[in-house]
Tab-separated table of C-alpha atoms and ligand atoms in Angstrom:
chain	number	residue	atom	x	y	z
A	1	MET	CA	51.700	7.876	-9.537
A	2	LEU	CA	52.308	9.071	-13.085
A	3	SER	CA	52.460	6.689	-16.064
A	4	ILE	CA	54.025	7.602	-19.395
A	5	VAL	CA	52.854	5.537	-22.364
A	6	VAL	CA	54.937	5.426	-25.551
A	7	PRO	CA	53.996	3.262	-28.540
A	8	VAL	CA	57.031	2.342	-30.626
A	9	TYR	CA	57.356	0.560	-33.921
A	10	ASN	CA	60.825	0.406	-35.467
A	11	GLU	CA	62.280	3.309	-33.500
A	12	GLU	CA	65.696	1.804	-32.621
A	13	ASP	CA	67.565	5.116	-32.695
A	14	ASN	CA	64.896	7.022	-30.824
A	15	VAL	CA	64.009	4.937	-27.774
A	16	ARG	CA	67.117	5.489	-25.685
A	17	PRO	CA	67.348	9.289	-26.055
A	18	LEU	CA	63.592	9.544	-25.555
A	19	TYR	CA	63.704	7.456	-22.392
A	20	GLU	CA	66.438	9.668	-20.996
A	21	LYS	CA	64.511	12.842	-21.810
A	22	ILE	CA	61.300	11.544	-20.240
A	23	GLN	CA	63.155	10.389	-17.152
A	24	ALA	CA	64.860	13.755	-16.703
A	25	VAL	CA	61.520	15.566	-16.872
A	26	CYS	CA	59.803	13.068	-14.552
A	27	GLU	CA	62.484	13.634	-11.926
A	28	THR	CA	61.583	17.337	-11.869
A	29	ILE	CA	57.874	16.580	-11.426
A	30	GLY	CA	58.571	14.745	-8.208
A	31	ASP	CA	55.779	12.135	-8.286
A	32	ALA	CA	56.453	8.403	-8.398
A	33	TYR	CA	56.438	7.383	-12.053
A	34	GLU	CA	56.691	4.509	-14.511
A	35	ILE	CA	57.526	4.663	-18.212
A	36	LEU	CA	55.789	2.114	-20.412
A	37	PHE	CA	57.215	1.479	-23.851
A	38	VAL	CA	54.855	-0.605	-25.938
A	39	ASP	CA	56.873	-2.311	-28.662
A	40	ASP	CA	54.379	-2.844	-31.447
A	41	GLY	CA	56.175	-5.835	-32.971
A	42	SER	CA	59.241	-3.916	-34.174
A	43	GLU	CA	61.427	-5.721	-36.692
A	44	ASP	CA	64.544	-3.662	-35.992
A	45	GLU	CA	66.661	-3.423	-32.829
A	46	THR	CA	64.032	-1.478	-30.833
A	47	PHE	CA	63.261	-4.328	-28.468
A	48	ASN	CA	66.913	-5.203	-27.866
A	49	VAL	CA	67.781	-1.594	-27.099
A	50	LEU	CA	64.833	-1.395	-24.706
A	51	SER	CA	65.643	-4.650	-22.920
A	52	GLU	CA	69.237	-3.524	-22.412
A	53	LEU	CA	67.916	-0.308	-20.928
A	54	CYS	CA	65.451	-2.237	-18.787
A	55	LYS	CA	68.270	-3.981	-16.934
A	56	GLN	CA	69.332	-0.744	-15.254
A	57	GLU	CA	66.039	1.102	-15.151
A	58	PRO	CA	63.505	-0.192	-12.629
A	59	ARG	CA	60.928	2.380	-13.702
A	60	LEU	CA	60.857	1.120	-17.286
A	61	VAL	CA	58.163	-1.331	-18.324
A	62	ILE	CA	58.328	-2.911	-21.770
A	63	ILE	CA	55.275	-4.505	-23.282
A	64	ARG	CA	56.113	-6.347	-26.454
A	65	PHE	CA	53.453	-7.450	-28.930
A	66	GLU	CA	53.733	-10.709	-30.838
A	67	LYS	CA	53.216	-8.819	-34.057
A	68	ASN	CA	52.494	-5.327	-35.303
A	69	ALA	CA	48.992	-4.365	-34.200
A	70	GLY	CA	48.990	-0.624	-34.867
A	71	GLN	CA	49.470	2.526	-32.867
A	72	THR	CA	45.954	2.487	-31.363
A	73	ALA	CA	46.399	-1.044	-30.037
A	74	ALA	CA	49.804	-0.105	-28.616
A	75	MET	CA	48.316	2.889	-26.829
A	76	ALA	CA	45.363	0.832	-25.591
A	77	ALA	CA	47.748	-1.749	-24.115
A	78	GLY	CA	49.751	1.013	-22.446
A	79	PHE	CA	46.610	2.487	-20.871
A	80	GLU	CA	45.527	-0.931	-19.698
A	81	PHE	CA	48.817	-1.767	-17.975
A	82	ALA	CA	49.426	1.732	-16.622
A	83	ARG	CA	49.194	1.883	-12.823
A	84	GLY	CA	49.220	5.673	-12.373
A	85	GLU	CA	46.206	7.869	-11.690
A	86	ARG	CA	47.490	10.227	-14.346
A	87	ILE	CA	48.767	9.098	-17.721
A	88	VAL	CA	50.714	10.928	-20.419
A	89	SER	CA	51.061	9.499	-23.927
A	90	MET	CA	53.505	10.578	-26.618
A	91	ASP	CA	55.067	9.392	-29.869
A	92	GLY	CA	58.251	7.378	-29.695
A	93	ASP	CA	60.045	9.264	-32.444
A	94	LEU	CA	61.210	12.337	-30.483
A	95	GLN	CA	58.795	14.560	-32.421
A	96	ASN	CA	56.894	15.279	-29.206
A	97	ASP	CA	58.906	16.863	-26.422
A	98	PRO	CA	58.630	15.476	-22.856
A	99	ILE	CA	59.444	18.985	-21.632
A	100	ASP	CA	55.742	19.827	-22.162
A	101	MET	CA	54.591	17.175	-19.676
A	102	PRO	CA	54.465	19.366	-16.549
A	103	ARG	CA	52.288	21.954	-18.305
A	104	LEU	CA	49.909	19.248	-19.542
A	105	LEU	CA	49.617	17.827	-16.036
A	106	GLU	CA	49.071	21.254	-14.506
A	107	LYS	CA	46.190	21.796	-16.868
A	108	LEU	CA	44.820	18.324	-16.064
A	109	ASP	CA	44.853	19.193	-12.389
A	110	GLU	CA	42.697	22.235	-13.056
A	111	GLY	CA	39.875	19.712	-13.320
A	112	TYR	CA	40.057	18.180	-16.774
A	113	ASP	CA	40.008	14.516	-17.761
A	114	LEU	CA	41.918	14.952	-20.989
A	115	VAL	CA	44.424	17.597	-22.019
A	116	CYS	CA	45.452	17.525	-25.684
A	117	GLY	CA	48.654	18.878	-27.133
A	118	TRP	CA	48.349	21.245	-30.070
A	119	ARG	CA	51.328	21.228	-32.416
A	120	LYS	CA	50.762	24.833	-33.456
A	121	ASP	CA	54.137	25.044	-35.133
A	122	ARG	CA	54.148	21.577	-36.613
A	123	GLN	CA	57.412	20.367	-38.113
A	124	ASP	CA	56.149	18.093	-40.855
A	125	LYS	CA	55.862	18.443	-44.630
A	126	PHE	CA	53.432	21.213	-45.512
A	127	LEU	CA	51.463	19.839	-48.459
A	128	THR	CA	51.284	16.147	-47.630
A	129	ARG	CA	50.995	16.371	-43.861
A	130	ARG	CA	49.999	19.754	-42.489
A	131	VAL	CA	47.354	20.753	-45.035
A	132	PRO	CA	45.438	17.433	-44.847
A	133	SER	CA	45.714	17.602	-41.066
A	134	ILE	CA	44.264	21.133	-40.897
A	135	ILE	CA	41.339	20.121	-43.134
A	136	ALA	CA	40.745	16.876	-41.236
A	137	ASN	CA	40.809	18.628	-37.858
A	138	TRP	CA	38.386	21.265	-39.083
A	139	ILE	CA	35.963	18.580	-40.323
A	140	ILE	CA	36.350	16.516	-37.139
A	141	SER	CA	35.635	19.515	-34.927
A	142	LYS	CA	32.565	20.466	-36.981
A	143	VAL	CA	31.217	16.926	-37.212
A	144	THR	CA	31.898	15.730	-33.675
A	145	GLY	CA	31.370	19.087	-31.961
A	146	VAL	CA	34.678	18.795	-30.099
A	147	ALA	CA	36.611	21.932	-30.958
A	148	ILE	CA	40.197	20.706	-30.769
A	149	HIS	CA	42.831	22.041	-33.167
A	150	ASP	CA	45.007	18.957	-33.308
A	151	ASN	CA	43.391	15.567	-32.840
A	152	GLY	CA	46.397	13.744	-34.260
A	153	CYS	CA	48.896	14.927	-31.634
A	154	SER	CA	49.826	11.954	-29.455
A	155	LEU	CA	51.130	14.137	-26.651
A	156	LYS	CA	48.187	14.120	-24.269
A	157	ALA	CA	47.519	13.837	-20.552
A	158	TYR	CA	44.673	11.746	-19.194
A	159	ARG	CA	42.909	10.975	-15.973
A	160	ALA	CA	43.438	7.205	-15.926
A	161	SER	CA	39.965	6.380	-14.635
A	162	VAL	CA	38.465	8.139	-17.656
A	163	ILE	CA	40.707	6.993	-20.508
A	164	LYS	CA	40.502	3.397	-19.298
A	165	GLN	CA	36.755	3.538	-19.975
A	166	VAL	CA	37.100	4.609	-23.596
A	167	PRO	CA	37.155	1.574	-25.872
A	168	LEU	CA	39.991	1.938	-28.375
A	169	TYR	CA	40.155	-0.093	-31.534
A	170	GLY	CA	41.103	0.286	-35.173
A	171	GLU	CA	42.886	3.589	-35.755
A	172	MET	CA	40.955	5.400	-33.105
A	173	HIS	CA	43.929	7.142	-31.538
A	174	ARG	CA	43.236	10.110	-33.832
A	175	PHE	CA	39.755	10.387	-32.360
A	176	ILE	CA	40.471	10.092	-28.660
A	177	PRO	CA	39.068	13.572	-27.823
A	178	ALA	CA	35.833	12.934	-29.706
A	179	MET	CA	35.431	9.401	-28.350
A	180	SER	CA	36.129	10.593	-24.802
A	181	THR	CA	32.949	12.650	-24.944
A	182	VAL	CA	31.080	9.336	-24.973
A	183	VAL	CA	32.159	8.834	-21.363
A	184	GLY	CA	31.613	12.510	-20.561
A	185	ALA	CA	35.242	13.639	-20.388
A	186	ARG	CA	36.096	17.294	-19.769
A	187	ILE	CA	38.624	18.269	-22.428
A	188	ALA	CA	41.223	21.031	-22.642
A	189	GLU	CA	43.990	21.896	-25.074
A	190	ILE	CA	47.400	23.561	-24.779
A	191	VAL	CA	50.070	24.453	-27.322
A	192	VAL	CA	53.044	22.071	-27.302
A	193	SER	CA	56.366	22.038	-29.098
A	194	HIS	CA	57.103	19.772	-32.035
A	195	HIS	CA	60.315	18.686	-33.705
A	196	PRO	CA	61.092	17.256	-37.128
A	197	ARG	CA	61.738	13.518	-37.251
A	198	ARG	CA	65.498	12.914	-37.120
A	199	PHE	CA	65.766	9.104	-37.048
A	200	GLY	CA	63.597	6.481	-38.697
A	201	LYS	CA	60.627	6.909	-40.999
A	202	SER	CA	56.980	7.965	-40.556
A	203	LYS	CA	54.710	4.933	-40.516
A	204	TYR	CA	51.832	6.513	-42.408
A	205	GLY	CA	51.403	7.685	-45.998
A	206	LEU	CA	48.761	9.616	-47.898
A	207	GLY	CA	46.445	6.588	-47.662
A	208	ARG	CA	45.398	7.836	-44.263
A	209	ILE	CA	43.313	10.636	-45.803
A	210	TRP	CA	40.763	8.208	-47.202
A	211	ARG	CA	40.770	6.104	-44.024
A	212	VAL	CA	40.295	9.141	-41.800
A	213	MET	CA	37.322	10.222	-43.939
A	214	LEU	CA	35.617	6.872	-43.352
A	215	ASP	CA	36.486	7.109	-39.667
A	216	ILE	CA	34.843	10.508	-39.352
A	217	ILE	CA	31.550	9.150	-40.699
A	218	ALA	CA	31.686	6.062	-38.489
A	219	PHE	CA	32.619	7.943	-35.314
A	220	LYS	CA	29.946	10.567	-35.889
A	221	LEU	CA	27.417	7.744	-35.873
A	222	ILE	CA	28.938	6.086	-32.819
A	223	ILE	CA	29.031	9.350	-30.883
A	224	SER	CA	25.468	10.294	-31.713
A	225	VAL	CA	24.138	6.848	-30.780
A	226	PHE	CA	26.162	6.523	-27.604
A	227	THR	CA	25.512	10.021	-26.346
A	228	SER	CA	21.877	10.204	-27.353
A	229	SER	CA	20.205	8.423	-24.462
A	230	PRO	CA	21.528	7.485	-21.036
A	231	LYS	CA	20.403	3.923	-21.635
A	232	LEU	CA	22.416	3.610	-24.788
A	233	ARG	CA	25.429	5.361	-23.326
A	234	ASN	CA	26.650	2.195	-21.705
A	235	PRO	CA	28.364	0.187	-24.480
A	236	LYS	CA	27.522	-3.051	-22.758
A	237	ASN	CA	23.902	-2.065	-22.634
A	238	LEU	CA	23.783	-1.368	-26.356
A	239	TRP	CA	25.636	-4.529	-27.164
A	240	ASN	CA	23.282	-6.634	-25.051
A	241	ARG	CA	20.251	-5.001	-26.514
A	242	LEU	CA	21.407	-5.383	-30.072
A	243	SER	CA	22.543	-8.937	-29.703
A	244	ASN	CA	19.440	-9.986	-27.809
A	245	ALA	CA	17.097	-8.304	-30.233
A	246	LEU	CA	18.781	-9.508	-33.359
A	247	PHE	CA	21.212	-12.315	-33.152
A	248	ASN	CA	20.770	-14.411	-30.097
A	249	PRO	CA	19.478	-17.165	-30.234
A	250	LYS	CA	19.657	-18.218	-33.840
A	251	GLN	CA	15.988	-18.347	-34.796
A	252	ARG	CA	15.549	-14.820	-33.664
A	253	ALA	CA	18.178	-13.720	-36.130
A	254	PHE	CA	16.018	-14.856	-39.023
A	255	ARG	CA	12.926	-13.243	-37.565
A	256	ALA	CA	14.714	-9.985	-36.954
A	257	ALA	CA	16.254	-10.081	-40.419
A	258	ALA	CA	12.833	-10.508	-41.971
A	259	VAL	CA	11.377	-7.617	-39.984
A	260	LEU	CA	14.318	-5.346	-40.639
A	261	SER	CA	14.279	-6.131	-44.343
A	262	LEU	CA	10.769	-4.745	-44.665
A	263	PRO	CA	11.846	-1.124	-45.049
A	264	PHE	CA	14.372	-2.238	-47.634
A	265	PHE	CA	11.614	-4.009	-49.481
A	266	VAL	CA	9.468	-0.862	-49.448
A	267	LEU	CA	12.489	1.126	-50.566
A	268	GLY	CA	12.963	-1.347	-53.384
A	269	ARG	CA	9.353	-1.009	-54.435
A	270	ILE	CA	9.601	2.763	-54.545
A	271	LEU	CA	12.903	2.765	-56.357
A	272	PHE	CA	11.879	0.252	-58.959
A	273	SER	CA	8.129	0.513	-59.176
A	274	THR	CA	8.024	-1.418	-62.424
A	275	ALA	CA	10.726	-3.945	-61.716
A	276	ASN	CA	9.682	-6.407	-59.039
A	277	VAL	CA	12.755	-8.441	-59.644
A	278	ALA	CA	14.981	-5.647	-58.508
A	279	ALA	CA	12.901	-5.080	-55.382
A	280	LEU	CA	13.097	-8.753	-54.498
A	281	SER	CA	16.805	-8.929	-55.036
A	282	CYS	CA	17.152	-5.912	-52.788
A	283	LEU	CA	15.201	-7.759	-50.131
A	284	GLY	CA	17.280	-10.868	-50.546
A	285	LEU	CA	20.424	-8.863	-50.194
A	286	ALA	CA	19.171	-7.181	-47.047
A	287	ILE	CA	18.298	-10.521	-45.499
A	288	SER	CA	21.589	-12.109	-46.373
A	289	LEU	CA	23.527	-9.138	-45.040
A	290	LEU	CA	21.647	-9.220	-41.779
A	291	VAL	CA	21.964	-12.951	-41.379
A	292	LEU	CA	25.623	-12.579	-42.140
A	293	GLY	CA	25.778	-9.863	-39.524
A	294	GLY	CA	24.117	-12.168	-37.018
A	295	LEU	CA	26.404	-15.001	-37.920
A	296	THR	CA	29.540	-12.939	-37.658
A	297	GLU	CA	28.794	-11.203	-34.390
A	298	ASN	CA	27.416	-14.322	-32.795
A	299	ARG	CA	30.653	-16.093	-33.452
A	300	VAL	CA	33.115	-13.385	-32.657
A	301	GLN	CA	34.067	-14.825	-29.307
A	302	GLN	CA	34.579	-18.248	-30.811
A	303	ALA	CA	36.416	-16.846	-33.779
A	304	ASN	CA	39.447	-16.199	-31.645
A	305	GLN	CA	39.583	-19.756	-30.421
A	306	THR	CA	38.096	-22.138	-32.967
A	307	SER	CA	39.123	-22.907	-36.490
A	308	SER	CA	35.535	-23.458	-37.654
A	309	VAL	CA	34.535	-22.015	-41.012
A	310	SER	CA	31.935	-19.707	-39.488
A	311	GLY	CA	34.468	-18.579	-36.916
A	312	LYS	CA	36.949	-17.724	-39.631
A	313	LEU	CA	34.231	-15.998	-41.622
A	314	ALA	CA	33.280	-13.998	-38.572
A	315	HIS	CA	36.841	-12.961	-38.047
A	316	PHE	CA	37.186	-11.970	-41.652
A	317	PHE	CA	34.054	-9.852	-41.836
A	318	SER	CA	33.903	-8.354	-38.433
A	319	PHE	CA	37.431	-7.990	-37.296
A	320	GLY	CA	39.535	-8.861	-40.296
A	321	CYS	CA	40.614	-5.339	-41.128
A	322	LYS	CA	41.769	-4.351	-37.651
A	323	ARG	CA	38.176	-4.528	-36.412
A	324	ARG	CA	36.943	-1.919	-38.818
A	325	PRO	CA	33.896	-3.035	-40.799
A	326	ILE	CA	33.623	0.370	-42.469
A	327	ARG	CA	37.177	0.088	-43.770
A	328	PHE	CA	36.250	-3.123	-45.521
A	329	LEU	CA	32.639	-2.467	-46.560
A	330	GLY	CA	32.885	1.308	-47.076
A	331	PRO	CA	35.050	1.153	-50.212
A	332	ILE	CA	32.908	-1.641	-51.679
A	333	GLY	CA	29.757	0.391	-51.054
A	334	VAL	CA	31.238	3.552	-52.531
A	335	MET	CA	32.502	1.648	-55.572
A	336	SER	CA	29.104	0.129	-56.205
A	337	LEU	CA	27.507	3.551	-55.795
A	338	MET	CA	29.922	5.134	-58.257
A	339	LEU	CA	29.424	2.342	-60.767
A	340	GLY	CA	25.648	2.777	-60.479
A	341	GLY	CA	26.079	6.498	-61.074
A	342	LEU	CA	28.219	5.802	-64.101
A	343	PHE	CA	25.586	3.506	-65.581
A	344	PHE	CA	22.983	6.159	-64.883
A	345	MET	CA	24.968	8.760	-66.789
A	346	LEU	CA	25.594	6.357	-69.665
A	347	ARG	CA	21.863	5.827	-69.902
A	348	MET	CA	21.457	9.537	-70.515
A	349	THR	CA	23.416	9.362	-73.743
A	350	SER	CA	21.002	7.818	-76.191
A	351	PHE	CA	23.636	6.032	-78.222
A	352	LEU	CA	24.989	4.057	-75.267
A	353	SER	CA	21.501	3.524	-73.902
A	354	GLU	CA	20.762	1.319	-76.892
A	355	ALA	CA	24.033	-0.491	-76.600
A	356	LEU	CA	23.447	-1.254	-72.905
A	357	GLY	CA	19.962	-2.579	-73.544
A	358	THR	CA	17.580	-3.596	-70.766
A	359	ILE	CA	20.262	-5.049	-68.530
A	360	GLY	CA	22.032	-1.726	-68.448
A	361	HIS	CA	18.821	-0.009	-67.444
A	362	GLY	CA	18.098	-2.185	-64.446
A	363	LEU	CA	21.696	-2.257	-63.319
A	364	SER	CA	22.047	1.348	-62.245
A	365	PRO	CA	19.411	1.435	-59.451
A	366	ILE	CA	20.467	-1.992	-58.212
A	367	LEU	CA	24.089	-0.906	-57.966
A	368	ILE	CA	23.143	2.318	-56.206
A	369	ALA	CA	20.863	0.570	-53.699
A	370	THR	CA	23.430	-2.166	-53.099
A	371	GLY	CA	26.118	0.435	-52.533
A	372	ILE	CA	24.018	2.267	-49.957
A	373	LEU	CA	23.092	-0.973	-48.193
A	374	ILE	CA	26.658	-2.209	-48.011
A	375	PHE	CA	27.833	1.134	-46.682
A	376	CYS	CA	25.080	1.163	-44.045
A	377	PHE	CA	25.977	-2.375	-43.068
A	378	GLY	CA	29.562	-1.267	-42.578
A	379	LEU	CA	28.383	1.538	-40.290
A	380	PHE	CA	26.195	-0.884	-38.374
A	381	GLY	CA	29.227	-3.116	-37.953
A	382	GLU	CA	31.106	-0.139	-36.505
A	383	LEU	CA	28.488	0.297	-33.802
A	384	ILE	CA	28.783	-3.356	-32.881
A	385	ALA	CA	32.559	-3.247	-32.943
A	386	PHE	CA	32.539	-0.233	-30.624
A	387	ALA	CA	29.996	-1.782	-28.268
A	388	ASN	CA	32.014	-4.967	-28.214
A	389	ALA	CA	35.471	-3.373	-28.132
A	390	LYS	CA	36.059	-4.130	-24.469
A	391	HIS	CA	35.589	-7.858	-24.948
A	392	VAL	CA	38.042	-8.472	-27.757
A	393	LYS	CA	41.669	-7.417	-27.862
A	394	ASP	CA	43.415	-6.163	-30.959
A	395	TYR	CA	46.812	-7.278	-29.777
A	396	ALA	CA	48.644	-10.235	-28.316
A	397	VAL	CA	51.296	-9.499	-25.701
A	398	GLU	CA	54.444	-11.575	-26.115
A	399	THR	CA	56.455	-10.403	-23.114
A	400	ILE	CA	56.371	-7.843	-20.370
A	401	LEU	CA	59.757	-6.774	-19.089
A	402	ASN	CA	60.357	-4.874	-15.904
A	403	ALA	CA	63.500	-4.827	-13.804
A	404	ASN	CA	62.841	-5.903	-10.229
A	405	ASN	CA	64.682	-4.491	-7.253
A	406	GLU	CA	67.784	-6.558	-7.900
A	407	GLY	CA	68.035	-5.057	-11.327
A	408	THR	CA	67.384	-8.202	-13.348
A	409	CYS	CA	64.710	-8.511	-15.968
A	410	ARG	CA	61.773	-10.764	-15.367
A	411	GLU	CA	59.063	-11.874	-17.718
B	1	UDP	N1	53.588	3.413	-34.245
B	1	UDP	C1	53.260	2.187	-33.670
B	1	UDP	N2	52.702	1.227	-34.459
B	1	UDP	C2	52.442	1.435	-35.795
B	1	UDP	C3	52.771	2.693	-36.350
B	1	UDP	C4	53.327	3.654	-35.547
B	1	UDP	O1	53.450	1.965	-32.480
B	1	UDP	O2	51.947	0.520	-36.461
B	1	UDP	C5	54.197	4.449	-33.399
B	1	UDP	C6	55.478	5.019	-33.963
B	1	UDP	O3	56.594	4.243	-33.595
B	1	UDP	C7	55.513	6.386	-33.333
B	1	UDP	C8	54.048	6.760	-33.250
B	1	UDP	O4	53.328	5.536	-33.327
B	1	UDP	O5	56.035	6.326	-32.025
B	1	UDP	C9	53.622	7.706	-34.339
B	1	UDP	O6	54.013	7.208	-35.589
B	1	UDP	P1	54.706	8.121	-36.693
B	1	UDP	O7	55.710	9.005	-36.081
B	1	UDP	O8	55.145	7.248	-37.798
B	1	UDP	O9	53.453	8.996	-37.167
B	1	UDP	P2	53.500	10.504	-37.671
B	1	UDP	O10	54.196	11.304	-36.615
B	1	UDP	O11	54.249	10.459	-38.947
B	1	UDP	O12	52.057	10.849	-37.818
B	2	MG	MG1	55.995	11.070	-35.839
């Protein structure tokens, strides 16, 4: 069986023509098939159009989220519910062309686990879309070692048994090829067609450039940790090890925090050889961050159920920003680092040095060290989020619609 997964968010004018196109192509392939539209909490008529369609189309499955959870979550849900051995994903805005599906599947059958589409002749704005994409793809391929031209193209074919193993969270859909290497996927790429968007609006702006940069750093770390040793390769293994060593049970968290803070203390001593105060504050910060880390991760499971303060705190820190600690802590770290640098430069100018006084002098190394620590903590959080991704869902399914044999919709 073949499963087609399409995430849609406010695509009312696109879903019907897209469904018809996909169906026409699937008929030529000849396998049994199902088409899963994942409605990511659309606020327009998308769901109504789909449910109308569902009444006549037994092969259509609609998964509707309670609220918007993002394209990655929508794709993850599609992969989870898909029943086929082979899966194809594509955008719901008619920019990808279902006509490329047979070629993708042919390539998959040559013995690959993932075949990526490459929008060689991409039909998007040059300066704001294509140039950043070319740069990002070049960096991703250099950093992750997966030489794919177009990571952002949603048109891909997967071996279901492989993609179902890759934990997807945050905005990871742009990094599926790189993350698939964690489970040892064999990856290929073929050129696909691409059309300009005719109906509806793109859901992303220029803000993605900064987010993708943070992602690249985080995923590089995840990939190197998870592919480094066979023992670590199993996410569950890493998660168990980390949580046992550090956070579980409670007393151990304090012990581990104290041990782990030691290098920070030494770092503090080297950085501020004359200022013990700064070294101690560095230590204190390290301990509090680690305890906080223990607290948050320990309570993640409860956070989804209880309304306790620690549960809420855990949710906020660990999974508040779509389960991306680096998205939350990264900018704070970088800001602190930049501020420290600024103070450092101000110290150079003798006039301002006097004006800043002693406080100004001590501030710069503290800000720099704090920035680095916060950033590292964000990266550490990423590892935990990845290891734990299978246990916590990013989305809540409101309804699943699928016409039964009599042609009526059931929930
Ligand atoms: N999408 C989604 N949830 C979101 C944002 C986007 O399901 O929060 C879907 C969207 O409906 C489309 C696909 O993801 O089918 C790609 O989005 P878009 O076309 O806006 O991205 P672009 O092509 O501009 O990169
Ligand atoms: Mg698009």
